[in-house]
C-alpha atoms as an extended CHARMM CRD file, in Angstrom:
* protein
*
        67  EXT
         1         1  UNK       CA            256.1770000000      216.1340000000      138.0890000000  PROA      1               0.0000000000
         2         2  UNK       CA            253.5580000000      214.7280000000      135.6630000000  PROA      2               0.0000000000
         3         3  UNK       CA            255.8660000000      212.4320000000      133.8390000000  PROA      3               0.0000000000
         4         4  UNK       CA            258.7620000000      214.7020000000      133.3040000000  PROA      4               0.0000000000
         5         5  UNK       CA            262.3330000000      214.0530000000      134.4620000000  PROA      5               0.0000000000
         6         6  UNK       CA            263.2530000000      215.5820000000      137.7040000000  PROA      6               0.0000000000
         7         7  UNK       CA            266.5600000000      216.8060000000      136.0780000000  PROA      7               0.0000000000
         8         8  UNK       CA            264.9620000000      220.0130000000      135.1640000000  PROA      8               0.0000000000
         9         9  UNK       CA            262.5580000000      220.3050000000      138.0380000000  PROA      9               0.0000000000
        10        10  UNK       CA            264.5290000000      221.0120000000      141.1480000000  PROA      10              0.0000000000
        11        11  UNK       CA            267.3610000000      218.4530000000      140.9120000000  PROA      11              0.0000000000
        12        12  UNK       CA            270.7740000000      219.9930000000      140.8460000000  PROA      12              0.0000000000
        13        13  UNK       CA            273.6500000000      218.5710000000      138.6610000000  PROA      13              0.0000000000
        14        14  UNK       CA            276.4690000000      216.7620000000      140.2370000000  PROA      14              0.0000000000
        15        15  UNK       CA            278.7090000000      219.7130000000      139.0470000000  PROA      15              0.0000000000
        16        16  UNK       CA            277.2350000000      223.0380000000      138.9070000000  PROA      16              0.0000000000
        17        17  UNK       CA            279.6600000000      223.9850000000      136.2080000000  PROA      17              0.0000000000
        18        18  UNK       CA            278.5590000000      221.2980000000      133.9300000000  PROA      18              0.0000000000
        19        19  UNK       CA            276.6840000000      222.4610000000      130.8470000000  PROA      19              0.0000000000
        20        20  UNK       CA            272.9430000000      221.6110000000      131.0530000000  PROA      20              0.0000000000
        21        21  UNK       CA            272.3630000000      221.4520000000      127.4700000000  PROA      21              0.0000000000
        22        22  UNK       CA            274.6980000000      218.6070000000      126.5610000000  PROA      22              0.0000000000
        23        23  UNK       CA            275.1870000000      217.4140000000      130.2860000000  PROA      23              0.0000000000
        24        24  UNK       CA            278.7840000000      217.8230000000      130.0770000000  PROA      24              0.0000000000
        25        25  UNK       CA            279.3390000000      215.7580000000      126.9190000000  PROA      25              0.0000000000
        26        26  UNK       CA            280.1180000000      218.6490000000      124.5770000000  PROA      26              0.0000000000
        27        27  UNK       CA            278.1340000000      216.6010000000      121.8710000000  PROA      27              0.0000000000
        28        28  UNK       CA            280.4050000000      214.4330000000      119.8730000000  PROA      28              0.0000000000
        29        29  UNK       CA            278.8360000000      215.0610000000      116.4130000000  PROA      29              0.0000000000
        30        30  UNK       CA            277.8100000000      218.6240000000      116.5230000000  PROA      30              0.0000000000
        31        31  UNK       CA            279.1790000000      221.3740000000      118.9250000000  PROA      31              0.0000000000
        32        32  UNK       CA            276.7820000000      222.2350000000      121.7700000000  PROA      32              0.0000000000
        33        33  UNK       CA            275.6590000000      225.8090000000      121.2700000000  PROA      33              0.0000000000
        34        34  UNK       CA            275.7960000000      226.6570000000      124.9220000000  PROA      34              0.0000000000
        35        35  UNK       CA            279.3120000000      225.5200000000      125.8090000000  PROA      35              0.0000000000
        36        36  UNK       CA            280.9420000000      225.4100000000      122.3310000000  PROA      36              0.0000000000
        37        37  UNK       CA            281.7940000000      221.7720000000      122.9690000000  PROA      37              0.0000000000
        38        38  UNK       CA            283.6910000000      222.3010000000      126.0450000000  PROA      38              0.0000000000
        39        39  UNK       CA            281.0910000000      220.4890000000      128.2290000000  PROA      39              0.0000000000
        40        40  UNK       CA            281.3320000000      223.2330000000      130.8180000000  PROA      40              0.0000000000
        41        41  UNK       CA            279.5890000000      226.6150000000      131.1650000000  PROA      41              0.0000000000
        42        42  UNK       CA            281.6350000000      229.6860000000      129.8700000000  PROA      42              0.0000000000
        43        43  UNK       CA            282.4230000000      231.9400000000      132.8490000000  PROA      43              0.0000000000
        44        44  UNK       CA            279.6590000000      233.9560000000      134.2130000000  PROA      44              0.0000000000
        45        45  UNK       CA            276.5160000000      232.6580000000      132.6230000000  PROA      45              0.0000000000
        46        46  UNK       CA            273.0740000000      233.0590000000      133.8940000000  PROA      46              0.0000000000
        47        47  UNK       CA            272.0950000000      230.3610000000      136.5020000000  PROA      47              0.0000000000
        48        48  UNK       CA            269.7730000000      227.6570000000      134.6310000000  PROA      48              0.0000000000
        49        49  UNK       CA            268.0800000000      226.9620000000      138.0800000000  PROA      49              0.0000000000
        50        50  UNK       CA            266.8660000000      230.4010000000      139.2790000000  PROA      50              0.0000000000
        51        51  UNK       CA            267.0970000000      231.6840000000      135.7310000000  PROA      51              0.0000000000
        52        52  UNK       CA            269.2650000000      234.7670000000      136.9050000000  PROA      52              0.0000000000
        53        53  UNK       CA            266.5690000000      235.8210000000      139.3350000000  PROA      53              0.0000000000
        54        54  UNK       CA            269.2030000000      235.9520000000      142.2220000000  PROA      54              0.0000000000
        55        55  UNK       CA            267.1600000000      233.8940000000      144.8250000000  PROA      55              0.0000000000
        56        56  UNK       CA            269.2390000000      233.7590000000      148.0100000000  PROA      56              0.0000000000
        57        57  UNK       CA            268.0100000000      230.0180000000      148.5870000000  PROA      57              0.0000000000
        58        58  UNK       CA            269.4550000000      229.0260000000      145.0320000000  PROA      58              0.0000000000
        59        59  UNK       CA            272.0920000000      226.3470000000      145.8790000000  PROA      59              0.0000000000
        60        60  UNK       CA            273.6480000000      226.5890000000      142.4290000000  PROA      60              0.0000000000
        61        61  UNK       CA            274.5580000000      230.3190000000      142.2030000000  PROA      61              0.0000000000
        62        62  UNK       CA            274.1540000000      231.2050000000      145.9160000000  PROA      62              0.0000000000
        63        63  UNK       CA            272.0450000000      234.1490000000      145.0320000000  PROA      63              0.0000000000
        64        64  UNK       CA            274.3770000000      235.7750000000      142.4970000000  PROA      64              0.0000000000
        65        65  UNK       CA            272.1980000000      235.0430000000      139.5940000000  PROA      65              0.0000000000
        66        66  UNK       CA            275.2520000000      233.7170000000      137.4800000000  PROA      66              0.0000000000
        67        67  UNK       CA            277.4550000000      230.7470000000      137.7650000000  PROA      67              0.0000000000
C-alpha cells in the first residue's frame, strides 16, 4: 500500500502472541514498553489487527477483541 510495509496492513504475524512493537525481540538495549522486554504480549491485551473492535472475521483474536 503506497510504499508501506505490508506488516502493518493486513499481514498477520507468524505468532499472534508476538509483540508487535518490538517484533518479539524485547529490545536488547531498552525494554519494550508494550511487552516489558518479554517479546510476548501480556495476557488479555487489545488485538492490534482489529484494534479491539471484535470483528468476527479477525484471524488473530477470533472476534474476541483481545489476544
